[in-house]
Amino acid sequence: MPFLGQDWRSPGWSWIKTEDGWKRFEYFGHDLGDDNNNELDLEELCDENKENVYVGNVCEVAAKKRKKDFVNNNTKTQFFYQEKWIYVQKESTRERHGYCTLGEAFNRLDFSSAIQDVQRFNYVVKLLQLIARSQLTCLSGAAQKNYFNVLEKIIKKVLDDQQNPRLIKDLLQDLSSTLCTLIREVGKSVLVGNINIWVCRLETILIWQQQLSNLQIPKQLTSGMTISDLPLHMQNNILYKFSDASDIINLGQATPTLHMLSEDRHLWKKLCKFHFAEKQFCRHLVLSEKGHVDWKLMYFTLQKYYPKKEQYGDTLHFCKHCSILFWKDSGHPCTANDPDNCLIPVSPQHFIDLFKF
């Protein structure tokens, strides 16, 4: 007799031990139908839209549709697991059925807590930016909701801490461009969810962009030592620690001394060698009027043609032996003899490529 149910070798349900005994762990902790805050009165919806004349059942259907859109757009329930590692499955086997998608991985790994870590913040922001550019329509409805919930926490953190506003502005710019294209070409591309929800999300993004534009970082009044009080060689060493050209330029605008140091050709030469290969230098060589290499101009020329080297404090890691994706500090149950040799750091682009089948 053929076996038609779930494979008996699958992991099965997750259970937690309580005082009353073992209970099955519920991943979806909140039921939208029981949330009194999200309930709308049908009569109020009809009264607020008296300009639209509905008769009988037509009014009731329209009101129910509005109620559903309101709940889907305003609920803060996050439909995701919070697991330390996930198994990246690309095909069905006798032991496991189905495969792991990008949306499922985004839901199950704890990105919501990762943004609170200084070393992981830039990594998560870059991943959200890459998803916004090309993978937004590949996310399921639950993954989209989780995506915007994580994004909202990032915006709140930036507005409170007043740090990294430039990264978030670039992310919101790419996201708004993608949403404008999807809304304008609705029907030509696959768009998961109601069009009204996407319009509301675009309006929210525009509000966030306005809030970041109005962000004013107050000048710190202190009588202690400042960067201008440091010796010249120490100020120069600080500039050499930067790997982003925008940071060097912005710091150079602080004082005339820092501006002079930020124009040092040896500084830009080191920056070019950090991000690009020597073969690329020969293809786009830029000379000054005196016949010397203009390293600063060559850096901005090279970044138009080649990607810059990415550098993150902490990243996700992938185990080649177990096919498991995890944060390194949490670890995973590896069965290899030498687990350290099986680990591969996963860049944001590599994370997306893992789920392209």
mmCIF file of N, CA, C and O in Angstrom, residues 58-130:
data_model
loop_
_atom_site.group_PDB
_atom_site.id
_atom_site.type_symbol
_atom_site.label_atom_id
_atom_site.label_comp_id
_atom_site.label_asym_id
_atom_site.label_seq_id
_atom_site.Cartn_x
_atom_site.Cartn_y
_atom_site.Cartn_z
ATOM 1 N N VAL A 58 -23.871 45.114 -2.702
ATOM 2 C CA VAL A 58 -22.689 45.758 -3.284
ATOM 3 C C VAL A 58 -21.924 46.516 -2.211
ATOM 4 O O VAL A 58 -20.696 46.476 -2.135
ATOM 5 N N CYS A 59 -22.644 47.224 -1.335
ATOM 6 C CA CYS A 59 -22.016 47.958 -0.235
ATOM 7 C C CYS A 59 -21.325 47.000 0.724
ATOM 8 O O CYS A 59 -20.219 47.270 1.203
ATOM 9 N N GLU A 60 -21.965 45.884 0.997
ATOM 10 C CA GLU A 60 -21.402 44.925 1.930
ATOM 11 C C GLU A 60 -20.129 44.302 1.377
ATOM 12 O O GLU A 60 -19.132 44.159 2.088
ATOM 13 N N VAL A 61 -20.117 43.952 0.092
ATOM 14 C CA VAL A 61 -18.918 43.351 -0.512
ATOM 15 C C VAL A 61 -17.770 44.340 -0.530
ATOM 16 O O VAL A 61 -16.622 44.010 -0.201
ATOM 17 N N ALA A 62 -18.047 45.598 -0.878
ATOM 18 C CA ALA A 62 -16.993 46.607 -0.923
ATOM 19 C C ALA A 62 -16.421 46.870 0.466
ATOM 20 O O ALA A 62 -15.210 47.052 0.636
ATOM 21 N N ALA A 63 -17.304 46.893 1.472
ATOM 22 C CA ALA A 63 -16.847 47.138 2.839
ATOM 23 C C ALA A 63 -15.988 45.988 3.345
ATOM 24 O O ALA A 63 -14.973 46.199 4.010
ATOM 25 N N LYS A 64 -16.365 44.768 3.031
ATOM 26 C CA LYS A 64 -15.577 43.613 3.441
ATOM 27 C C LYS A 64 -14.206 43.627 2.785
ATOM 28 O O LYS A 64 -13.210 43.268 3.401
ATOM 29 N N LYS A 65 -14.169 44.048 1.523
ATOM 30 C CA LYS A 65 -12.886 44.115 0.816
ATOM 31 C C LYS A 65 -11.977 45.157 1.463
ATOM 32 O O LYS A 65 -10.779 44.947 1.636
ATOM 33 N N ARG A 66 -12.552 46.306 1.826
ATOM 34 C CA ARG A 66 -11.765 47.346 2.492
ATOM 35 C C ARG A 66 -11.264 46.867 3.855
ATOM 36 O O ARG A 66 -10.160 47.191 4.277
ATOM 37 N N LYS A 67 -12.121 46.137 4.561
ATOM 38 C CA LYS A 67 -11.725 45.614 5.862
ATOM 39 C C LYS A 67 -10.540 44.658 5.729
ATOM 40 O O LYS A 67 -9.579 44.734 6.491
ATOM 41 N N LYS A 68 -10.586 43.812 4.724
ATOM 42 C CA LYS A 68 -9.504 42.862 4.511
ATOM 43 C C LYS A 68 -8.209 43.579 4.156
ATOM 44 O O LYS A 68 -7.136 43.249 4.670
ATOM 45 N N ASP A 69 -8.282 44.585 3.263
ATOM 46 C CA ASP A 69 -7.091 45.350 2.891
ATOM 47 C C ASP A 69 -6.520 46.091 4.080
ATOM 48 O O ASP A 69 -5.302 46.188 4.251
ATOM 49 N N PHE A 70 -7.403 46.631 4.929
ATOM 50 C CA PHE A 70 -6.943 47.374 6.104
ATOM 51 C C PHE A 70 -6.187 46.455 7.059
ATOM 52 O O PHE A 70 -5.126 46.792 7.579
ATOM 53 N N VAL A 71 -6.721 45.278 7.293
ATOM 54 C CA VAL A 71 -6.091 44.331 8.209
ATOM 55 C C VAL A 71 -4.759 43.865 7.658
ATOM 56 O O VAL A 71 -3.754 43.804 8.361
ATOM 57 N N ASN A 72 -4.708 43.537 6.356
ATOM 58 C CA ASN A 72 -3.476 43.048 5.755
ATOM 59 C C ASN A 72 -2.380 44.088 5.776
ATOM 60 O O ASN A 72 -1.193 43.771 5.894
ATOM 61 N N ASN A 73 -2.759 45.361 5.656
ATOM 62 C CA ASN A 73 -1.767 46.420 5.556
ATOM 63 C C ASN A 73 -1.295 46.916 6.912
ATOM 64 O O ASN A 73 -0.156 47.332 7.068
ATOM 65 N N ASN A 74 -2.148 46.879 7.942
ATOM 66 C CA ASN A 74 -1.831 47.504 9.217
ATOM 67 C C ASN A 74 -1.420 46.528 10.310
ATOM 68 O O ASN A 74 -0.951 46.947 11.350
ATOM 69 N N THR A 75 -1.611 45.247 10.105
ATOM 70 C CA THR A 75 -1.235 44.312 11.152
ATOM 71 C C THR A 75 0.267 44.270 11.329
ATOM 72 O O THR A 75 1.021 44.357 10.366
ATOM 73 N N LYS A 76 0.724 44.169 12.565
ATOM 74 C CA LYS A 76 2.141 44.125 12.865
ATOM 75 C C LYS A 76 2.596 42.704 13.203
ATOM 76 O O LYS A 76 3.708 42.499 13.651
ATOM 77 N N THR A 77 1.706 41.726 12.996
ATOM 78 C CA THR A 77 2.076 40.360 13.299
ATOM 79 C C THR A 77 3.176 39.908 12.362
ATOM 80 O O THR A 77 3.065 40.060 11.157
ATOM 81 N N GLN A 78 4.255 39.327 12.902
ATOM 82 C CA GLN A 78 5.371 38.869 12.095
ATOM 83 C C GLN A 78 5.276 37.365 11.945
ATOM 84 O O GLN A 78 5.390 36.619 12.916
ATOM 85 N N PHE A 79 5.083 36.913 10.700
ATOM 86 C CA PHE A 79 4.931 35.502 10.435
ATOM 87 C C PHE A 79 6.321 34.922 10.143
ATOM 88 O O PHE A 79 6.724 34.795 8.994
ATOM 89 N N PHE A 80 7.078 34.618 11.165
ATOM 90 C CA PHE A 80 8.383 34.043 10.933
ATOM 91 C C PHE A 80 8.844 33.268 12.148
ATOM 92 O O PHE A 80 8.437 33.529 13.261
ATOM 93 N N TYR A 81 9.677 32.287 11.869
ATOM 94 C CA TYR A 81 10.351 31.571 12.925
ATOM 95 C C TYR A 81 11.524 32.431 13.392
ATOM 96 O O TYR A 81 11.928 33.373 12.737
ATOM 97 N N GLN A 82 12.099 32.093 14.504
ATOM 98 C CA GLN A 82 13.348 32.706 14.938
ATOM 99 C C GLN A 82 14.311 31.576 15.252
ATOM 100 O O GLN A 82 14.463 31.177 16.401
ATOM 101 N N GLU A 83 14.948 31.074 14.208
ATOM 102 C CA GLU A 83 15.826 29.932 14.347
ATOM 103 C C GLU A 83 17.272 30.367 14.173
ATOM 104 O O GLU A 83 17.572 31.348 13.496
ATOM 105 N N LYS A 84 18.173 29.624 14.787
ATOM 106 C CA LYS A 84 19.584 29.944 14.721
ATOM 107 C C LYS A 84 20.213 29.454 13.425
ATOM 108 O O LYS A 84 21.243 29.970 13.003
ATOM 109 N N TRP A 85 19.622 28.459 12.793
ATOM 110 C CA TRP A 85 20.149 27.963 11.527
ATOM 111 C C TRP A 85 19.008 27.321 10.734
ATOM 112 O O TRP A 85 17.979 26.939 11.291
ATOM 113 N N ILE A 86 19.191 27.226 9.416
ATOM 114 C CA ILE A 86 18.202 26.590 8.550
ATOM 115 C C ILE A 86 18.919 25.680 7.557
ATOM 116 O O ILE A 86 20.069 25.919 7.205
ATOM 117 N N TYR A 87 18.221 24.650 7.143
ATOM 118 C CA TYR A 87 18.743 23.731 6.137
ATOM 119 C C TYR A 87 18.332 24.237 4.758
ATOM 120 O O TYR A 87 17.150 24.443 4.488
ATOM 121 N N VAL A 88 19.312 24.455 3.892
ATOM 122 C CA VAL A 88 19.055 24.956 2.545
ATOM 123 C C VAL A 88 18.834 23.760 1.640
ATOM 124 O O VAL A 88 19.780 23.066 1.244
ATOM 125 N N GLN A 89 17.586 23.510 1.307
ATOM 126 C CA GLN A 89 17.216 22.354 0.495
ATOM 127 C C GLN A 89 16.839 22.832 -0.893
ATOM 128 O O GLN A 89 15.954 23.662 -1.065
ATOM 129 N N LYS A 90 17.517 22.319 -1.920
ATOM 130 C CA LYS A 90 17.298 22.773 -3.296
ATOM 131 C C LYS A 90 16.482 21.793 -4.129
ATOM 132 O O LYS A 90 16.100 22.119 -5.246
ATOM 133 N N GLU A 91 16.224 20.592 -3.626
ATOM 134 C CA GLU A 91 15.441 19.624 -4.386
ATOM 135 C C GLU A 91 14.825 18.613 -3.435
ATOM 136 O O GLU A 91 15.233 18.500 -2.278
ATOM 137 N N SER A 92 13.829 17.893 -3.922
ATOM 138 C CA SER A 92 13.165 16.877 -3.114
ATOM 139 C C SER A 92 13.977 15.590 -3.109
ATOM 140 O O SER A 92 14.536 15.181 -4.125
ATOM 141 N N THR A 93 14.052 14.981 -1.944
ATOM 142 C CA THR A 93 14.718 13.696 -1.803
ATOM 143 C C THR A 93 13.778 12.724 -1.105
ATOM 144 O O THR A 93 12.662 13.081 -0.715
ATOM 145 N N ARG A 94 14.233 11.504 -0.901
ATOM 146 C CA ARG A 94 13.411 10.521 -0.206
ATOM 147 C C ARG A 94 13.224 10.901 1.253
ATOM 148 O O ARG A 94 12.228 10.565 1.876
ATOM 149 N N GLU A 95 14.225 11.614 1.807
ATOM 150 C CA GLU A 95 14.149 11.998 3.205
ATOM 151 C C GLU A 95 13.407 13.308 3.408
ATOM 152 O O GLU A 95 12.772 13.521 4.438
ATOM 153 N N ARG A 96 13.492 14.216 2.447
ATOM 154 C CA ARG A 96 12.888 15.541 2.596
ATOM 155 C C ARG A 96 12.124 15.897 1.329
ATOM 156 O O ARG A 96 12.614 15.685 0.224
ATOM 157 N N HIS A 97 10.943 16.469 1.524
ATOM 158 C CA HIS A 97 10.121 16.902 0.401
ATOM 159 C C HIS A 97 10.134 18.417 0.322
ATOM 160 O O HIS A 97 10.180 19.117 1.332
ATOM 161 N N GLY A 98 10.071 18.945 -0.906
ATOM 162 C CA GLY A 98 10.025 20.387 -1.104
ATOM 163 C C GLY A 98 11.414 20.996 -1.160
ATOM 164 O O GLY A 98 12.421 20.299 -1.278
ATOM 165 N N TYR A 99 11.480 22.301 -1.083
ATOM 166 C CA TYR A 99 12.751 23.017 -1.130
ATOM 167 C C TYR A 99 12.594 24.320 -0.358
ATOM 168 O O TYR A 99 11.507 24.759 -0.033
ATOM 169 N N CYS A 100 13.728 24.953 -0.060
ATOM 170 C CA CYS A 100 13.748 26.178 0.725
ATOM 171 C C CYS A 100 13.813 27.372 -0.217
ATOM 172 O O CYS A 100 14.652 27.420 -1.123
ATOM 173 N N THR A 101 12.931 28.329 -0.043
ATOM 174 C CA THR A 101 12.879 29.506 -0.893
ATOM 175 C C THR A 101 13.546 30.692 -0.194
ATOM 176 O O THR A 101 13.854 30.650 0.992
ATOM 177 N N LEU A 102 13.751 31.756 -0.969
ATOM 178 C CA LEU A 102 14.349 32.970 -0.415
ATOM 179 C C LEU A 102 13.463 33.570 0.673
ATOM 180 O O LEU A 102 13.951 33.986 1.726
ATOM 181 N N GLY A 103 12.150 33.589 0.437
ATOM 182 C CA GLY A 103 11.234 34.136 1.431
ATOM 183 C C GLY A 103 11.220 33.333 2.713
ATOM 184 O O GLY A 103 11.169 33.891 3.813
ATOM 185 N N GLU A 104 11.285 32.007 2.593
ATOM 186 C CA GLU A 104 11.290 31.160 3.785
ATOM 187 C C GLU A 104 12.559 31.385 4.598
ATOM 188 O O GLU A 104 12.522 31.459 5.828
ATOM 189 N N ALA A 105 13.708 31.500 3.910
ATOM 190 C CA ALA A 105 14.965 31.749 4.616
ATOM 191 C C ALA A 105 14.950 33.109 5.302
ATOM 192 O O ALA A 105 15.428 33.250 6.431
ATOM 193 N N PHE A 106 14.385 34.100 4.638
ATOM 194 C CA PHE A 106 14.318 35.432 5.228
ATOM 195 C C PHE A 106 13.408 35.439 6.455
ATOM 196 O O PHE A 106 13.662 36.156 7.423
ATOM 197 N N ASN A 107 12.353 34.653 6.428
ATOM 198 C CA ASN A 107 11.434 34.587 7.561
ATOM 199 C C ASN A 107 12.049 33.861 8.753
ATOM 200 O O ASN A 107 11.892 34.280 9.897
ATOM 201 N N ARG A 108 12.739 32.775 8.492
ATOM 202 C CA ARG A 108 13.161 31.903 9.579
ATOM 203 C C ARG A 108 14.427 32.400 10.280
ATOM 204 O O ARG A 108 14.570 32.224 11.486
ATOM 205 N N LEU A 109 15.364 32.994 9.532
ATOM 206 C CA LEU A 109 16.558 33.538 10.179
ATOM 207 C C LEU A 109 16.203 34.845 10.876
ATOM 208 O O LEU A 109 15.420 35.642 10.370
ATOM 209 N N ASP A 110 16.804 35.072 12.003
ATOM 210 C CA ASP A 110 16.403 36.186 12.869
ATOM 211 C C ASP A 110 17.092 37.483 12.437
ATOM 212 O O ASP A 110 18.045 37.948 13.058
ATOM 213 N N PHE A 111 16.593 38.098 11.345
ATOM 214 C CA PHE A 111 17.127 39.377 10.891
ATOM 215 C C PHE A 111 16.623 40.527 11.757
ATOM 216 O O PHE A 111 17.252 41.576 11.815
ATOM 217 N N SER A 112 15.482 40.333 12.407
ATOM 218 C CA SER A 112 14.929 41.391 13.241
ATOM 219 C C SER A 112 15.855 41.720 14.406
ATOM 220 O O SER A 112 16.000 42.886 14.794
ATOM 221 N N SER A 113 16.504 40.715 14.967
ATOM 222 C CA SER A 113 17.452 40.949 16.053
ATOM 223 C C SER A 113 18.841 41.305 15.534
ATOM 224 O O SER A 113 19.621 41.951 16.232
ATOM 225 N N ALA A 114 19.137 40.890 14.301
ATOM 226 C CA ALA A 114 20.465 41.148 13.739
ATOM 227 C C ALA A 114 20.720 42.629 13.528
ATOM 228 O O ALA A 114 21.860 43.083 13.606
ATOM 229 N N ILE A 115 19.667 43.413 13.269
ATOM 230 C CA ILE A 115 19.867 44.837 13.015
ATOM 231 C C ILE A 115 20.273 45.583 14.283
ATOM 232 O O ILE A 115 20.776 46.708 14.210
ATOM 233 N N GLN A 116 20.090 44.967 15.445
ATOM 234 C CA GLN A 116 20.513 45.594 16.692
ATOM 235 C C GLN A 116 22.007 45.410 16.939
ATOM 236 O O GLN A 116 22.569 46.071 17.808
ATOM 237 N N ASP A 117 22.632 44.515 16.173
ATOM 238 C CA ASP A 117 24.068 44.271 16.282
ATOM 239 C C ASP A 117 24.799 45.198 15.319
ATOM 240 O O ASP A 117 24.514 45.214 14.115
ATOM 241 N N VAL A 118 25.754 45.967 15.832
ATOM 242 C CA VAL A 118 26.485 46.933 15.008
ATOM 243 C C VAL A 118 27.229 46.235 13.882
ATOM 244 O O VAL A 118 27.295 46.746 12.751
ATOM 245 N N GLN A 119 27.773 45.059 14.130
ATOM 246 C CA GLN A 119 28.550 44.355 13.123
ATOM 247 C C GLN A 119 27.680 43.758 12.024
ATOM 248 O O GLN A 119 28.173 43.495 10.920
ATOM 249 N N ARG A 120 26.411 43.533 12.298
ATOM 250 C CA ARG A 120 25.524 42.912 11.304
ATOM 251 C C ARG A 120 24.598 43.914 10.618
ATOM 252 O O ARG A 120 23.912 43.556 9.661
ATOM 253 N N PHE A 121 24.569 45.143 11.096
ATOM 254 C CA PHE A 121 23.601 46.121 10.590
ATOM 255 C C PHE A 121 23.796 46.369 9.095
ATOM 256 O O PHE A 121 22.841 46.290 8.305
ATOM 257 N N ASN A 122 25.021 46.679 8.666
ATOM 258 C CA ASN A 122 25.276 46.957 7.252
ATOM 259 C C ASN A 122 24.986 45.745 6.377
ATOM 260 O O ASN A 122 24.542 45.888 5.234
ATOM 261 N N TYR A 123 25.234 44.556 6.908
ATOM 262 C CA TYR A 123 24.978 43.322 6.159
ATOM 263 C C TYR A 123 23.488 43.171 5.863
ATOM 264 O O TYR A 123 23.093 42.867 4.728
ATOM 265 N N VAL A 124 22.655 43.385 6.871
ATOM 266 C CA VAL A 124 21.208 43.243 6.695
ATOM 267 C C VAL A 124 20.674 44.324 5.755
ATOM 268 O O VAL A 124 19.826 44.050 4.896
ATOM 269 N N VAL A 125 21.176 45.548 5.889
ATOM 270 C CA VAL A 125 20.721 46.639 5.023
ATOM 271 C C VAL A 125 21.057 46.341 3.560
ATOM 272 O O VAL A 125 20.232 46.554 2.665
ATOM 273 N N LYS A 126 22.266 45.845 3.303
ATOM 274 C CA LYS A 126 22.656 45.506 1.934
ATOM 275 C C LYS A 126 21.793 44.379 1.380
ATOM 276 O O LYS A 126 21.395 44.401 0.203
ATOM 277 N N LEU A 127 21.469 43.399 2.206
ATOM 278 C CA LEU A 127 20.605 42.304 1.767
ATOM 279 C C LEU A 127 19.214 42.821 1.417
ATOM 280 O O LEU A 127 18.637 42.435 0.381
ATOM 281 N N LEU A 128 18.658 43.697 2.237
ATOM 282 C CA LEU A 128 17.351 44.283 1.939
ATOM 283 C C LEU A 128 17.398 45.083 0.646
ATOM 284 O O LEU A 128 16.433 45.095 -0.133
ATOM 285 N N GLN A 129 18.513 45.758 0.389
ATOM 286 C CA GLN A 129 18.637 46.552 -0.829
ATOM 287 C C GLN A 129 18.669 45.665 -2.069
ATOM 288 O O GLN A 129 18.032 45.980 -3.083
ATOM 289 N N LEU A 130 19.390 44.551 -2.008
ATOM 290 C CA LEU A 130 19.437 43.630 -3.146
ATOM 291 C C LEU A 130 18.080 42.987 -3.397
ATOM 292 O O LEU A 130 17.682 42.788 -4.554
#
